[in-house]
Short mmCIF file of C-alpha atoms in Angstrom, two decimals:
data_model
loop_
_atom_site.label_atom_id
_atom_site.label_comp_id
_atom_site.label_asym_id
_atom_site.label_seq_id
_atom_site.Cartn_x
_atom_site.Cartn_y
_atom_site.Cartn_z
CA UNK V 66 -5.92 -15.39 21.83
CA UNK V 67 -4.72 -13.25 24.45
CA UNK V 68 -2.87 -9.43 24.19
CA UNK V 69 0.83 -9.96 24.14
CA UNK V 70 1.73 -7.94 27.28
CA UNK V 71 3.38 -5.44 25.23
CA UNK V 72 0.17 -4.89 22.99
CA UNK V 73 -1.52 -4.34 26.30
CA UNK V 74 1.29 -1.60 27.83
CA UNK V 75 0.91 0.41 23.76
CA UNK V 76 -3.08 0.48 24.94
CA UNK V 77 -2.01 2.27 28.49
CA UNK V 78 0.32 4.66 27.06
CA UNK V 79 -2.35 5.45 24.43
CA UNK V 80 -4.71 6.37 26.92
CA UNK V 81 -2.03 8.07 29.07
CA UNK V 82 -0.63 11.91 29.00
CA UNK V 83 2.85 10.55 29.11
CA UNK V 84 5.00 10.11 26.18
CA UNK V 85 4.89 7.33 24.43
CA UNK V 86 8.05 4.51 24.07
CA UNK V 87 6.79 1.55 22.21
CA UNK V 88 8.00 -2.51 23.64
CA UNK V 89 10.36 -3.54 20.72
CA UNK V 90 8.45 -7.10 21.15
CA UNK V 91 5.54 -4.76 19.08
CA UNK V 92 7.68 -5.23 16.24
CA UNK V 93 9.26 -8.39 16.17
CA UNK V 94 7.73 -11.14 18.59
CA UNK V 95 5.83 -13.82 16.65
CA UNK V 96 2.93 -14.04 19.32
CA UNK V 97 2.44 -10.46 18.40
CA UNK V 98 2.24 -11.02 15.25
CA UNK V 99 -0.13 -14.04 15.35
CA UNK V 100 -2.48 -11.60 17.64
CA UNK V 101 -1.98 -9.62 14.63
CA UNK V 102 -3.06 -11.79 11.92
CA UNK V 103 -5.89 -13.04 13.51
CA UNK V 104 -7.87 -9.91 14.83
CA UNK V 105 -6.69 -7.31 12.36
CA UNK V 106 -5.58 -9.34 8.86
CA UNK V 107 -8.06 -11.96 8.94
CA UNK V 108 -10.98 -9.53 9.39
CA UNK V 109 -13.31 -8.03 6.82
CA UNK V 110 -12.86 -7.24 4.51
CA UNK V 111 -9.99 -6.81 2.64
CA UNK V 112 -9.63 -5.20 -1.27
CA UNK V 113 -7.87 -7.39 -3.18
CA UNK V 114 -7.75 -5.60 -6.41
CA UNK V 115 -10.04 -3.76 -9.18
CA UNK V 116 -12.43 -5.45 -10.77
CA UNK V 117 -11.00 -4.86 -14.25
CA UNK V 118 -8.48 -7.84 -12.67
CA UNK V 119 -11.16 -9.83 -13.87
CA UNK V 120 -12.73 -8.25 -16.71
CA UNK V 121 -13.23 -11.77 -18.64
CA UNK V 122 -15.07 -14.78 -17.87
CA UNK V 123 -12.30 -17.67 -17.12
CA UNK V 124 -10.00 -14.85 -15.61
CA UNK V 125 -8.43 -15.27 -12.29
CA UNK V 126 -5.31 -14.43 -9.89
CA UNK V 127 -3.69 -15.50 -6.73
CA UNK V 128 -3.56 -13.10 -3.81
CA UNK V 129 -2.34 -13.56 0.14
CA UNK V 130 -4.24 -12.69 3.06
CA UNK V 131 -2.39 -13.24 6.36
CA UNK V 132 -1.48 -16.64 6.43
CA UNK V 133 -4.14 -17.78 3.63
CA UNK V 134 -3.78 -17.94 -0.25
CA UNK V 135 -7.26 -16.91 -2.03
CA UNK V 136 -7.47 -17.43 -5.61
CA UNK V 137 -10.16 -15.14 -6.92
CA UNK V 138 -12.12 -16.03 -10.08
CA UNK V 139 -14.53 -15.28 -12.55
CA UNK V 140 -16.18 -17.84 -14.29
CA UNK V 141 -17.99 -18.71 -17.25
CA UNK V 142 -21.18 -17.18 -16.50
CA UNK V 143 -19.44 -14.28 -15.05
CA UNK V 144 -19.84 -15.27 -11.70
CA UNK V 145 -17.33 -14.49 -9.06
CA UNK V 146 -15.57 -16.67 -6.63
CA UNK V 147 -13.15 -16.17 -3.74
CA UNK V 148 -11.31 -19.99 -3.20
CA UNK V 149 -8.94 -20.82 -0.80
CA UNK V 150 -5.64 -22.11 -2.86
CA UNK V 151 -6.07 -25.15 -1.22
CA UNK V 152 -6.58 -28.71 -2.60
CA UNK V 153 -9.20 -30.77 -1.08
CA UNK V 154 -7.03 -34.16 -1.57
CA UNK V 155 -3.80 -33.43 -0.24
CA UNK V 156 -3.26 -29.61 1.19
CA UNK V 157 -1.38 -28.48 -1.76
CA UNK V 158 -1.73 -25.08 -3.51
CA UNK V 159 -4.22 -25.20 -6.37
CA UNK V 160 -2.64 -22.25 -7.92
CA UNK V 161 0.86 -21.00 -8.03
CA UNK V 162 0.28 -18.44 -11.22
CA UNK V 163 0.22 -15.05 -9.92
CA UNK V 164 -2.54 -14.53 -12.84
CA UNK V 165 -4.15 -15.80 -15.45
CA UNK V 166 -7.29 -17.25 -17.64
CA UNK V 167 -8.33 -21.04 -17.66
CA UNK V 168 -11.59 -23.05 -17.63
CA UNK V 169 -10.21 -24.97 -14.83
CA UNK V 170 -7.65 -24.94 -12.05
CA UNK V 171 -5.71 -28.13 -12.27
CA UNK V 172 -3.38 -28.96 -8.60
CA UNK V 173 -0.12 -29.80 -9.91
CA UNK V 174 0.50 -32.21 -7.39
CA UNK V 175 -2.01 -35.09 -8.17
CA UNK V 176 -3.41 -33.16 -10.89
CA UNK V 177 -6.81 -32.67 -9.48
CA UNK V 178 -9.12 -30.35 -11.00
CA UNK V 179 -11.80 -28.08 -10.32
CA UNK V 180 -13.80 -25.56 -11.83
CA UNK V 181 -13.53 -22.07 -11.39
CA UNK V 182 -16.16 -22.11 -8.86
CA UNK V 183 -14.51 -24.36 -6.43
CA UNK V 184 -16.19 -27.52 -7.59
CA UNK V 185 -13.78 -30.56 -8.09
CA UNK V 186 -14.42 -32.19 -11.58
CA UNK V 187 -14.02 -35.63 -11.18
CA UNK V 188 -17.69 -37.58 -12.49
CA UNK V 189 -16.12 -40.72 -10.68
CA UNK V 190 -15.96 -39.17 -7.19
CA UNK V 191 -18.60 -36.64 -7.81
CA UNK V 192 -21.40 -40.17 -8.19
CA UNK V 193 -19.96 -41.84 -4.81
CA UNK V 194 -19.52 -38.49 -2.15
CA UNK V 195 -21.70 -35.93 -1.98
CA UNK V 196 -21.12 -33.32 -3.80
CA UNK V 197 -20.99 -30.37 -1.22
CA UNK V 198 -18.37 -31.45 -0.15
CA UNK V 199 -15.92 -31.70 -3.00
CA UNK V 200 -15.31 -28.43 -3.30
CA UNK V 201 -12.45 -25.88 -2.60
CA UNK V 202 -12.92 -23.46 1.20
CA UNK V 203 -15.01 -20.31 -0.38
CA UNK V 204 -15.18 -16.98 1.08
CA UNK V 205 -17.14 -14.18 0.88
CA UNK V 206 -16.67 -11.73 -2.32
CA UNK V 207 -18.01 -8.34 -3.50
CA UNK V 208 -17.28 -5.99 -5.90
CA UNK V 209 -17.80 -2.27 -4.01
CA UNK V 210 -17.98 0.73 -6.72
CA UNK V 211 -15.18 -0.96 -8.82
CA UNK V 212 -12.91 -2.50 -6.11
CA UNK V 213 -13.10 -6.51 -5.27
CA UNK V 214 -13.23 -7.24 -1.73
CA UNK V 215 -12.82 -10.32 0.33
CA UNK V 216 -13.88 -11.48 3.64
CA UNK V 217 -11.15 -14.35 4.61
CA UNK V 218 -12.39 -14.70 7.79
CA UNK V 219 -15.92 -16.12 5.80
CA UNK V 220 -17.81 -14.55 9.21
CA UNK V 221 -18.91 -11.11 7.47
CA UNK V 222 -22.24 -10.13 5.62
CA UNK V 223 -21.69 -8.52 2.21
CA UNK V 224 -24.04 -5.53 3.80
CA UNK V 225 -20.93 -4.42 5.97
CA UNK V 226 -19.09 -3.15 3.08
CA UNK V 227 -22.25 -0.63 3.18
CA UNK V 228 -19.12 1.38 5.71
CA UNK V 229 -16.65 1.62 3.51
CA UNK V 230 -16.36 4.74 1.77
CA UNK V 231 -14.98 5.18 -2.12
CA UNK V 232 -15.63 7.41 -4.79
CA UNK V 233 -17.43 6.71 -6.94
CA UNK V 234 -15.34 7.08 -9.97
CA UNK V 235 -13.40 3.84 -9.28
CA UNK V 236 -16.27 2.19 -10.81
CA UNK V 237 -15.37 3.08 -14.20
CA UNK V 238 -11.57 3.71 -13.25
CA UNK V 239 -9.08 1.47 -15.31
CA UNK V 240 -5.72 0.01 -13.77
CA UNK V 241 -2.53 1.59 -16.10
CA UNK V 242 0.46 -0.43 -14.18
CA UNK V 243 0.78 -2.41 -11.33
CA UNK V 244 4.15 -2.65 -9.15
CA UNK V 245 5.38 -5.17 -6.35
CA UNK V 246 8.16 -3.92 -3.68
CA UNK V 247 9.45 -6.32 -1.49
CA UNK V 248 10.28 -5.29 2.13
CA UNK V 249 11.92 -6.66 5.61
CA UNK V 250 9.96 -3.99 7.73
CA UNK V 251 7.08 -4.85 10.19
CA UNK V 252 3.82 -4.00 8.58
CA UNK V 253 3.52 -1.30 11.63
CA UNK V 254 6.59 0.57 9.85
CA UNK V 255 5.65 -0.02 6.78
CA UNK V 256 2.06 1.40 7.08
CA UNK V 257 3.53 4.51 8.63
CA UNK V 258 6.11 5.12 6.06
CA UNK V 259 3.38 4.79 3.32
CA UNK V 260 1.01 6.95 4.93
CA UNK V 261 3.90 9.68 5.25
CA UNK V 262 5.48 9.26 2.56
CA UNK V 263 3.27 8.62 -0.81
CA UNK V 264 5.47 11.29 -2.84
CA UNK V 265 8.16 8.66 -2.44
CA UNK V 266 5.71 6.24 -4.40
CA UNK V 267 3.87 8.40 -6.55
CA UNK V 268 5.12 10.95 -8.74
CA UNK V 269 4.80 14.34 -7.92
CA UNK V 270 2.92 13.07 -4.68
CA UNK V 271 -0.92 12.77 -4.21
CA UNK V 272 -4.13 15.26 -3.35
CA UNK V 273 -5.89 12.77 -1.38
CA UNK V 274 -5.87 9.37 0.57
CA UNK V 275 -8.52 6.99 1.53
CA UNK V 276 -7.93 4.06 4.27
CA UNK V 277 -10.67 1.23 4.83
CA UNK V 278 -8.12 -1.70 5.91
CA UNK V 279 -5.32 -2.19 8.29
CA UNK V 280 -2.84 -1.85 4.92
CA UNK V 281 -5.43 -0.94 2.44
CA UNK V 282 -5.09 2.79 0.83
CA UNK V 283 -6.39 4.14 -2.17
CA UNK V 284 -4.26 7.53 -3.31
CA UNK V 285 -5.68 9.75 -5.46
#
C-alpha cells in the first residue's frame, strides 16, 4: 500500500528545519489509517498481556489487534496458543468472552468446536479431510520475562523479541487490577497524551517508562 500523501508531507517536514503543521487527513482519513494498521499494528510483535493472564491450564482471553481478534490460550498440557477468533466453517467469532477457562471453545453460531489449540473436534470430519487443515489461523506466541507477546502478522521469528528490552522483575511481577477506558481520539493523540501525561493514569505519577510497540508502554 502506498503513503497517503499527507503521511509523505509529515516525513518532509520531519526532515526539514521548518516548523512543523501536521495534514488533518493524518488524523482522520481512513486510507491513513489502513496504511496504519497494516505497517505499524499488524507488525511484531505486540504484548498482549502478563502471563499470569494465563496462569492455569484451560485458561484463555480475547484480545484485538488492528483489525484481527486473537484468542490466546493455554491448554491442557500447558501449552500456549495464539488463534485467530475465527471459525473455520462460517467466519464467525469463536469467542466473544472477554476471559475465561474451558476445555474447548465452542462457535456459537453452528456450535462448532475446537480445542484450545486450534484443532476442530469433530471425529466425523476429522476421518474424511485432512486434518491440517481443520484448524483455527495460529500465530506466533512468546512469553518474554513475564509478558505474552504476539506476532499477528505470523511473518516474525520468536528470536526478534531478543530486541525488546524489560526488566527483569516482570517475570515474577503479579497483575493487582486491570482497567478499560474507552476513547474517540486517533491513536496518534492518544499515544501522545499517555506518554505526557501518566500522572493522569497513575497515582502519584510514575519513575520510569518503557516503549517496545506503537501503543505498548510499561510504567513503572
Amino acid at each position: 500500500m502506498d503513503l497517503h500523501a499527507s503521511v509523505a508531507a509529515l516525513g518532509e517536514q520531519l526532515r526539514g528545519a521548518n516548523e512543523i503543521s501536521p495534514d488533518p487527513a493524518l488524523f482522520n482519513d481512513p486510507d491513513v489509517f489502513a496504511a496504519e494498521r497494516e505497517r505499524i499494528f499488524l507488525q511484531p510483535f505486540v504484548a498482549a498481556d502478563h502471563q499470569t493472564r494465563l496462569s492455569r491450564p484451560g485458561n484463555f482471553f480475547r484480545f484485538d489487534a488492528a483489525p484481527r481478534s486473537i484468542v490466546v490460550t493455554r491448554d491442557s498440557e500447558g501449552g500456549l496458543h495464539a488463534l485467530r477468533n475465527v471459525c473455520i466453517h462460517a467466519g464467525y467469532p469463536v469467542c466473544d468472552a472477554e476471559e475465561g477457562a474451558a476445555e474447548r471453545l465452542i462457535c456459537p453460531y453452528h456450535g462448532w468446536e475446537f480445542a484450545l489449540d486450534g484443532r476442530l473436534v469433530e471425529p466425523e470430519l476429522s476421518s474424511r479431510i485432512d486434518p491440517s487443515r481443520l484448524r483455527m489461523a495460529r500465530y506466533p506466541v512468546s512469553i518474554r520475562n513475564g509478558l505474552i507477546f504476539v506476532d499477528p502478522s505470523g511473518k516474525a521469528d520468536a528470536d526478534e523479541l531478543g530486541a525488546v528490552s524489560l526488566p527483569d522483575w516482570l517475570a515474577v511481577a503479579r497483575v493487582t487490577r486491570r482497567e478499560r477506558h474507552s476513547t474517540t481520539w486517533n491513536w496518534k493523540l492518544l499515544r501522545h497524551f499517555v506518554r505526557s501525561s501518566p500522572d493522569l493514569l497513575f497515582d502519584g505519577g510514575c519513575d520510569d517508562s518503557i516503549e517496545f510497540g506503537p501503543m505498548s508502554f510499561l510504567f513503572v
